Amino acid sequence: MDITVFAALAEPNRLRIVELLRDGPLTVGDIADQARLRQPQASKHLRTLNEAGLVEAQAEANRRFYKLRPEPFQEMEAWLESCLRVWNERFDRLDDYLKELQSKNETDDSEE
């Protein structure tokens, strides 16, 4: 998992831009308006998101439309699923251990 993706998404304005782009491509002006940013700020955040590989721009006439790239999000999903598997295995082992302790405790209580 590329840490630059997480670094790019860690900034609240960039995360907000990604959320806006989930609904489809937008121009810098649209993003600036909806995110309540000045256009130069929006452009700077989009440049960072582009460098991290999260967005790409398509030129149409004199406007640039930004859209999300699916690959980094698919990689992030796969990484998160692997983490989830590890944690689920650990919780399953903990559950087994707690059941074992409970069983021993019940056995000890019945012997008294």
GROMACS .gro file of N, CA and C in nm:
model
  336
    1MET      N    1   0.084  -0.117   0.000
    1MET     CA    2   0.000   0.000   0.000
    1MET      C    3   0.089   0.123   0.000
    2ASP      N    4   0.064   0.212  -0.092
    2ASP     CA    5   0.145   0.333  -0.108
    2ASP      C    6   0.104   0.436  -0.003
    3ILE      N    7   0.199   0.476   0.080
    3ILE     CA    8   0.169   0.568   0.189
    3ILE      C    9   0.132   0.708   0.139
    4THR      N   10   0.171   0.743   0.016
    4THR     CA   11   0.135   0.876  -0.035
    4THR      C   12  -0.015   0.890  -0.051
    5VAL      N   13  -0.085   0.781  -0.073
    5VAL     CA   14  -0.232   0.785  -0.082
    5VAL      C   15  -0.289   0.828   0.053
    6PHE      N   16  -0.243   0.765   0.160
    6PHE     CA   17  -0.292   0.801   0.293
    6PHE      C   18  -0.252   0.943   0.329
    7ALA      N   19  -0.131   0.982   0.294
    7ALA     CA   20  -0.086   1.118   0.323
    7ALA      C   21  -0.173   1.220   0.250
    8ALA      N   22  -0.207   1.191   0.126
    8ALA     CA   23  -0.292   1.283   0.050
    8ALA      C   24  -0.432   1.290   0.109
    9LEU      N   25  -0.484   1.179   0.154
    9LEU     CA   26  -0.620   1.176   0.208
    9LEU      C   27  -0.628   1.227   0.352
   10ALA      N   28  -0.513   1.241   0.417
   10ALA     CA   29  -0.512   1.284   0.557
   10ALA      C   30  -0.554   1.430   0.573
   11GLU      N   31  -0.539   1.508   0.468
   11GLU     CA   32  -0.575   1.650   0.475
   11GLU      C   33  -0.725   1.663   0.452
   12PRO      N   34  -0.799   1.727   0.543
   12PRO     CA   35  -0.946   1.731   0.535
   12PRO      C   36  -1.002   1.788   0.404
   13ASN      N   37  -0.940   1.891   0.349
   13ASN     CA   38  -0.992   1.947   0.223
   13ASN      C   39  -0.977   1.848   0.107
   14ARG      N   40  -0.867   1.776   0.106
   14ARG     CA   41  -0.847   1.677  -0.002
   14ARG      C   42  -0.945   1.561   0.013
   15LEU      N   43  -0.968   1.519   0.136
   15LEU     CA   44  -1.068   1.413   0.157
   15LEU      C   45  -1.205   1.461   0.113
   16ARG      N   46  -1.237   1.585   0.141
   16ARG     CA   47  -1.365   1.643   0.098
   16ARG      C   48  -1.374   1.644  -0.055
   17ILE      N   49  -1.265   1.678  -0.122
   17ILE     CA   50  -1.263   1.678  -0.269
   17ILE      C   51  -1.288   1.537  -0.322
   18VAL      N   52  -1.225   1.438  -0.262
   18VAL     CA   53  -1.247   1.299  -0.303
   18VAL      C   54  -1.394   1.262  -0.284
   19GLU      N   55  -1.452   1.304  -0.173
   19GLU     CA   56  -1.594   1.277  -0.149
   19GLU      C   57  -1.680   1.341  -0.257
   20LEU      N   58  -1.647   1.464  -0.296
   20LEU     CA   59  -1.723   1.532  -0.402
   20LEU      C   60  -1.711   1.457  -0.535
   21LEU      N   61  -1.592   1.407  -0.564
   21LEU     CA   62  -1.567   1.340  -0.692
   21LEU      C   63  -1.629   1.200  -0.698
   22ARG      N   64  -1.673   1.149  -0.586
   22ARG     CA   65  -1.739   1.018  -0.586
   22ARG      C   66  -1.866   1.021  -0.671
   23ASP      N   67  -1.927   1.138  -0.681
   23ASP     CA   68  -2.051   1.151  -0.760
   23ASP      C   69  -2.025   1.172  -0.908
   24GLY      N   70  -1.898   1.191  -0.947
   24GLY     CA   71  -1.865   1.208  -1.087
   24GLY      C   72  -1.768   1.322  -1.109
   25PRO      N   73  -1.720   1.337  -1.232
   25PRO     CA   74  -1.620   1.439  -1.263
   25PRO      C   75  -1.671   1.581  -1.237
   26LEU      N   76  -1.579   1.666  -1.196
   26LEU     CA   77  -1.608   1.806  -1.171
   26LEU      C   78  -1.492   1.893  -1.219
   27THR      N   79  -1.523   2.018  -1.251
   27THR     CA   80  -1.418   2.113  -1.286
   27THR      C   81  -1.358   2.170  -1.158
   28VAL      N   82  -1.244   2.235  -1.171
   28VAL     CA   83  -1.180   2.299  -1.056
   28VAL      C   84  -1.275   2.400  -0.994
   29GLY      N   85  -1.344   2.478  -1.078
   29GLY     CA   86  -1.438   2.577  -1.028
   29GLY      C   87  -1.551   2.515  -0.948
   30ASP      N   88  -1.606   2.405  -1.000
   30ASP     CA   89  -1.714   2.335  -0.928
   30ASP      C   90  -1.663   2.282  -0.794
   31ILE      N   91  -1.543   2.226  -0.795
   31ILE     CA   92  -1.485   2.173  -0.672
   31ILE      C   93  -1.462   2.285  -0.572
   32ALA      N   94  -1.407   2.396  -0.618
   32ALA     CA   95  -1.381   2.510  -0.530
   32ALA      C   96  -1.511   2.560  -0.468
   33ASP      N   97  -1.614   2.572  -0.548
   33ASP     CA   98  -1.742   2.620  -0.498
   33ASP      C   99  -1.801   2.525  -0.394
   34GLN      N  100  -1.806   2.397  -0.428
   34GLN     CA  101  -1.870   2.299  -0.339
   34GLN      C  102  -1.789   2.273  -0.212
   35ALA      N  103  -1.656   2.285  -0.222
   35ALA     CA  104  -1.571   2.262  -0.105
   35ALA      C  105  -1.546   2.392  -0.028
   36ARG      N  106  -1.601   2.502  -0.081
   36ARG     CA  107  -1.584   2.634  -0.020
   36ARG      C  108  -1.436   2.671  -0.007
   37LEU      N  109  -1.366   2.654  -0.118
   37LEU     CA  110  -1.226   2.690  -0.128
   37LEU      C  111  -1.209   2.794  -0.237
   38ARG      N  112  -1.099   2.866  -0.230
   38ARG     CA  113  -1.064   2.952  -0.344
   38ARG      C  114  -1.008   2.861  -0.452
   39GLN      N  115  -1.020   2.905  -0.575
   39GLN     CA  116  -0.976   2.820  -0.687
   39GLN      C  117  -0.828   2.783  -0.679
   40PRO      N  118  -0.736   2.876  -0.642
   40PRO     CA  119  -0.596   2.834  -0.630
   40PRO      C  120  -0.575   2.725  -0.523
   41GLN      N  121  -0.651   2.733  -0.413
   41GLN     CA  122  -0.641   2.629  -0.311
   41GLN      C  123  -0.689   2.495  -0.366
   42ALA      N  124  -0.802   2.497  -0.435
   42ALA     CA  125  -0.856   2.374  -0.493
   42ALA      C  126  -0.756   2.314  -0.593
   43SER      N  127  -0.697   2.399  -0.674
   43SER     CA  128  -0.597   2.352  -0.771
   43SER      C  129  -0.477   2.288  -0.702
   44LYS      N  130  -0.433   2.348  -0.593
   44LYS     CA  131  -0.319   2.293  -0.519
   44LYS      C  132  -0.354   2.156  -0.463
   45HIS      N  133  -0.472   2.143  -0.404
   45HIS     CA  134  -0.514   2.013  -0.350
   45HIS      C  135  -0.530   1.910  -0.461
   46LEU      N  136  -0.584   1.950  -0.573
   46LEU     CA  137  -0.600   1.858  -0.687
   46LEU      C  138  -0.465   1.813  -0.739
   47ARG      N  139  -0.366   1.901  -0.739
   47ARG     CA  140  -0.231   1.864  -0.782
   47ARG      C  141  -0.176   1.756  -0.691
   48THR      N  142  -0.195   1.772  -0.560
   48THR     CA  143  -0.148   1.671  -0.465
   48THR      C  144  -0.220   1.538  -0.486
   49LEU      N  145  -0.350   1.545  -0.504
   49LEU     CA  146  -0.427   1.421  -0.529
   49LEU      C  147  -0.385   1.355  -0.659
   50ASN      N  148  -0.353   1.434  -0.759
   50ASN     CA  149  -0.306   1.382  -0.887
   50ASN      C  150  -0.170   1.316  -0.871
   51GLU      N  151  -0.080   1.380  -0.798
   51GLU     CA  152   0.054   1.323  -0.776
   51GLU      C  153   0.047   1.192  -0.698
   52ALA      N  154  -0.053   1.180  -0.611
   52ALA     CA  155  -0.072   1.056  -0.535
   52ALA      C  156  -0.142   0.949  -0.619
   53GLY      N  157  -0.187   0.986  -0.739
   53GLY     CA  158  -0.252   0.890  -0.828
   53GLY      C  159  -0.399   0.871  -0.801
   54LEU      N  160  -0.458   0.956  -0.718
   54LEU     CA  161  -0.598   0.940  -0.681
   54LEU      C  162  -0.695   0.999  -0.783
   55VAL      N  163  -0.653   1.103  -0.853
   55VAL     CA  164  -0.739   1.168  -0.952
   55VAL      C  165  -0.664   1.182  -1.083
   56GLU      N  166  -0.741   1.206  -1.187
   56GLU     CA  167  -0.684   1.238  -1.317
   56GLU      C  168  -0.771   1.346  -1.379
   57ALA      N  169  -0.710   1.423  -1.468
   57ALA     CA  170  -0.781   1.533  -1.533
   57ALA      C  171  -0.802   1.501  -1.680
   58GLN      N  172  -0.918   1.541  -1.730
   58GLN     CA  173  -0.950   1.531  -1.872
   58GLN      C  174  -0.983   1.670  -1.922
   59ALA      N  175  -0.915   1.710  -2.028
   59ALA     CA  176  -0.940   1.842  -2.084
   59ALA      C  177  -1.055   1.835  -2.183
   60GLU      N  178  -1.148   1.928  -2.168
   60GLU     CA  179  -1.258   1.943  -2.264
   60GLU      C  180  -1.269   2.092  -2.293
   61ALA      N  181  -1.234   2.127  -2.416
   61ALA     CA  182  -1.230   2.268  -2.457
   61ALA      C  183  -1.131   2.339  -2.365
   62ASN      N  184  -1.176   2.443  -2.296
   62ASN     CA  185  -1.084   2.517  -2.209
   62ASN      C  186  -1.102   2.480  -2.062
   63ARG      N  187  -1.171   2.371  -2.033
   63ARG     CA  188  -1.193   2.329  -1.894
   63ARG      C  189  -1.130   2.193  -1.871
   64ARG      N  190  -1.093   2.171  -1.747
   64ARG     CA  191  -1.037   2.042  -1.706
   64ARG      C  192  -1.132   1.979  -1.606
   65PHE      N  193  -1.173   1.857  -1.636
   65PHE     CA  194  -1.260   1.782  -1.547
   65PHE      C  195  -1.175   1.682  -1.470
   66TYR      N  196  -1.192   1.681  -1.340
   66TYR     CA  197  -1.119   1.588  -1.254
   66TYR      C  198  -1.211   1.475  -1.215
   67LYS      N  199  -1.154   1.354  -1.215
   67LYS     CA  200  -1.230   1.236  -1.174
   67LYS      C  201  -1.139   1.144  -1.093
   68LEU      N  202  -1.202   1.059  -1.016
   68LEU     CA  203  -1.126   0.964  -0.935
   68LEU      C  204  -1.073   0.851  -1.022
   69ARG      N  205  -0.956   0.803  -0.987
   69ARG     CA  206  -0.900   0.684  -1.049
   69ARG      C  207  -0.934   0.566  -0.958
   70PRO      N  208  -0.989   0.458  -1.010
   70PRO     CA  209  -1.032   0.347  -0.923
   70PRO      C  210  -0.918   0.264  -0.864
   71GLU      N  211  -0.805   0.256  -0.933
   71GLU     CA  212  -0.698   0.165  -0.891
   71GLU      C  213  -0.648   0.190  -0.748
   72PRO      N  214  -0.617   0.312  -0.708
   72PRO     CA  215  -0.569   0.330  -0.570
   72PRO      C  216  -0.672   0.290  -0.465
   73PHE      N  217  -0.799   0.311  -0.496
   73PHE     CA  218  -0.903   0.275  -0.401
   73PHE      C  219  -0.922   0.124  -0.396
   74GLN      N  220  -0.901   0.056  -0.508
   74GLN     CA  221  -0.906  -0.090  -0.509
   74GLN      C  222  -0.790  -0.147  -0.429
   75GLU      N  223  -0.671  -0.086  -0.443
   75GLU     CA  224  -0.555  -0.130  -0.364
   75GLU      C  225  -0.580  -0.109  -0.215
   76MET      N  226  -0.639   0.005  -0.181
   76MET     CA  227  -0.668   0.035  -0.042
   76MET      C  228  -0.771  -0.064   0.014
   77GLU      N  229  -0.870  -0.097  -0.066
   77GLU     CA  230  -0.970  -0.195  -0.024
   77GLU      C  231  -0.907  -0.331   0.002
   78ALA      N  232  -0.819  -0.374  -0.087
   78ALA     CA  233  -0.752  -0.503  -0.069
   78ALA      C  234  -0.666  -0.502   0.057
   79TRP      N  235  -0.595  -0.392   0.080
   79TRP     CA  236  -0.511  -0.380   0.199
   79TRP      C  237  -0.597  -0.384   0.325
   80LEU      N  238  -0.708  -0.311   0.326
   80LEU     CA  239  -0.797  -0.309   0.442
   80LEU      C  240  -0.859  -0.447   0.467
   81GLU      N  241  -0.892  -0.517   0.359
   81GLU     CA  242  -0.948  -0.653   0.374
   81GLU      C  243  -0.845  -0.746   0.437
   82SER      N  244  -0.717  -0.731   0.399
   82SER     CA  245  -0.614  -0.816   0.460
   82SER      C  246  -0.599  -0.784   0.608
   83CYS      N  247  -0.608  -0.657   0.644
   83CYS     CA  248  -0.603  -0.617   0.786
   83CYS      C  249  -0.723  -0.674   0.860
   84LEU      N  250  -0.838  -0.669   0.799
   84LEU     CA  251  -0.959  -0.720   0.860
   84LEU      C  252  -0.949  -0.871   0.884
   85ARG      N  253  -0.891  -0.942   0.788
   85ARG     CA  254  -0.873  -1.087   0.806
   85ARG      C  255  -0.785  -1.116   0.927
   86VAL      N  256  -0.675  -1.041   0.939
   86VAL     CA  257  -0.584  -1.060   1.052
   86VAL      C  258  -0.656  -1.035   1.183
   87TRP      N  259  -0.729  -0.924   1.191
   87TRP     CA  260  -0.800  -0.892   1.315
   87TRP      C  261  -0.911  -0.993   1.344
   88ASN      N  262  -0.980  -1.038   1.242
   88ASN     CA  263  -1.085  -1.139   1.265
   88ASN      C  264  -1.025  -1.268   1.319
   89GLU      N  265  -0.908  -1.307   1.267
   89GLU     CA  266  -0.841  -1.427   1.317
   89GLU      C  267  -0.803  -1.409   1.463
   90ARG      N  268  -0.752  -1.290   1.497
   90ARG     CA  269  -0.714  -1.263   1.636
   90ARG      C  270  -0.836  -1.264   1.727
   91PHE      N  271  -0.945  -1.204   1.683
   91PHE     CA  272  -1.067  -1.205   1.764
   91PHE      C  273  -1.123  -1.346   1.779
   92ASP      N  274  -1.111  -1.428   1.674
   92ASP     CA  275  -1.157  -1.567   1.683
   92ASP      C  276  -1.075  -1.643   1.787
   93ARG      N  277  -0.943  -1.622   1.786
   93ARG     CA  278  -0.857  -1.688   1.885
   93ARG      C  279  -0.890  -1.640   2.027
   94LEU      N  280  -0.915  -1.510   2.040
   94LEU     CA  281  -0.952  -1.456   2.170
   94LEU      C  282  -1.085  -1.515   2.216
   95ASP      N  283  -1.180  -1.526   2.126
   95ASP     CA  284  -1.309  -1.585   2.158
   95ASP      C  285  -1.293  -1.729   2.205
   96ASP      N  286  -1.211  -1.805   2.134
   96ASP     CA  287  -1.185  -1.944   2.173
   96ASP      C  288  -1.124  -1.951   2.312
   97TYR      N  289  -1.028  -1.863   2.339
   97TYR     CA  290  -0.961  -1.860   2.468
   97TYR      C  291  -1.060  -1.824   2.580
   98LEU      N  292  -1.145  -1.725   2.555
   98LEU     CA  293  -1.244  -1.685   2.656
   98LEU      C  294  -1.344  -1.797   2.683
   99LYS      N  295  -1.385  -1.868   2.577
   99LYS     CA  296  -1.474  -1.983   2.596
   99LYS      C  297  -1.407  -2.092   2.680
  100GLU      N  298  -1.278  -2.112   2.653
  100GLU     CA  299  -1.202  -2.211   2.729
  100GLU      C  300  -1.196  -2.171   2.877
  101LEU      N  301  -1.168  -2.044   2.904
  101LEU     CA  302  -1.165  -1.996   3.042
  101LEU      C  303  -1.301  -2.009   3.109
  102GLN      N  304  -1.406  -1.975   3.035
  102GLN     CA  305  -1.541  -1.984   3.089
  102GLN      C  306  -1.575  -2.129   3.122
  103SER      N  307  -1.536  -2.219   3.035
  103SER     CA  308  -1.561  -2.361   3.057
  103SER      C  309  -1.487  -2.409   3.181
  104LYS      N  310  -1.361  -2.368   3.198
  104LYS     CA  311  -1.284  -2.406   3.317
  104LYS      C  312  -1.349  -2.348   3.442
  105ASN      N  313  -1.395  -2.225   3.432
  105ASN     CA  314  -1.458  -2.160   3.546
  105ASN      C  315  -1.586  -2.232   3.586
  106GLU      N  316  -1.665  -2.273   3.488
  106GLU     CA  317  -1.788  -2.348   3.516
  106GLU      C  318  -1.758  -2.483   3.579
  107THR      N  319  -1.651  -2.547   3.531
  107THR     CA  320  -1.612  -2.677   3.585
  107THR      C  321  -1.566  -2.660   3.730
  108ASP      N  322  -1.488  -2.558   3.758
  108ASP     CA  323  -1.440  -2.531   3.893
  108ASP      C  324  -1.558  -2.501   3.987
  109ASP      N  325  -1.656  -2.427   3.940
  109ASP     CA  326  -1.772  -2.392   4.021
  109ASP      C  327  -1.858  -2.514   4.052
  110SER      N  328  -1.867  -2.607   3.959
  110SER     CA  329  -1.950  -2.726   3.981
  110SER      C  330  -1.883  -2.824   4.076
  111GLU      N  331  -1.751  -2.818   4.090
  111GLU     CA  332  -1.678  -2.909   4.178
  111GLU      C  333  -1.689  -2.864   4.324
  112GLU      N  334  -1.726  -2.740   4.349
  112GLU     CA  335  -1.733  -2.690   4.487
  112GLU      C  336  -1.853  -2.734   4.558
   0.00000   0.00000   0.00000
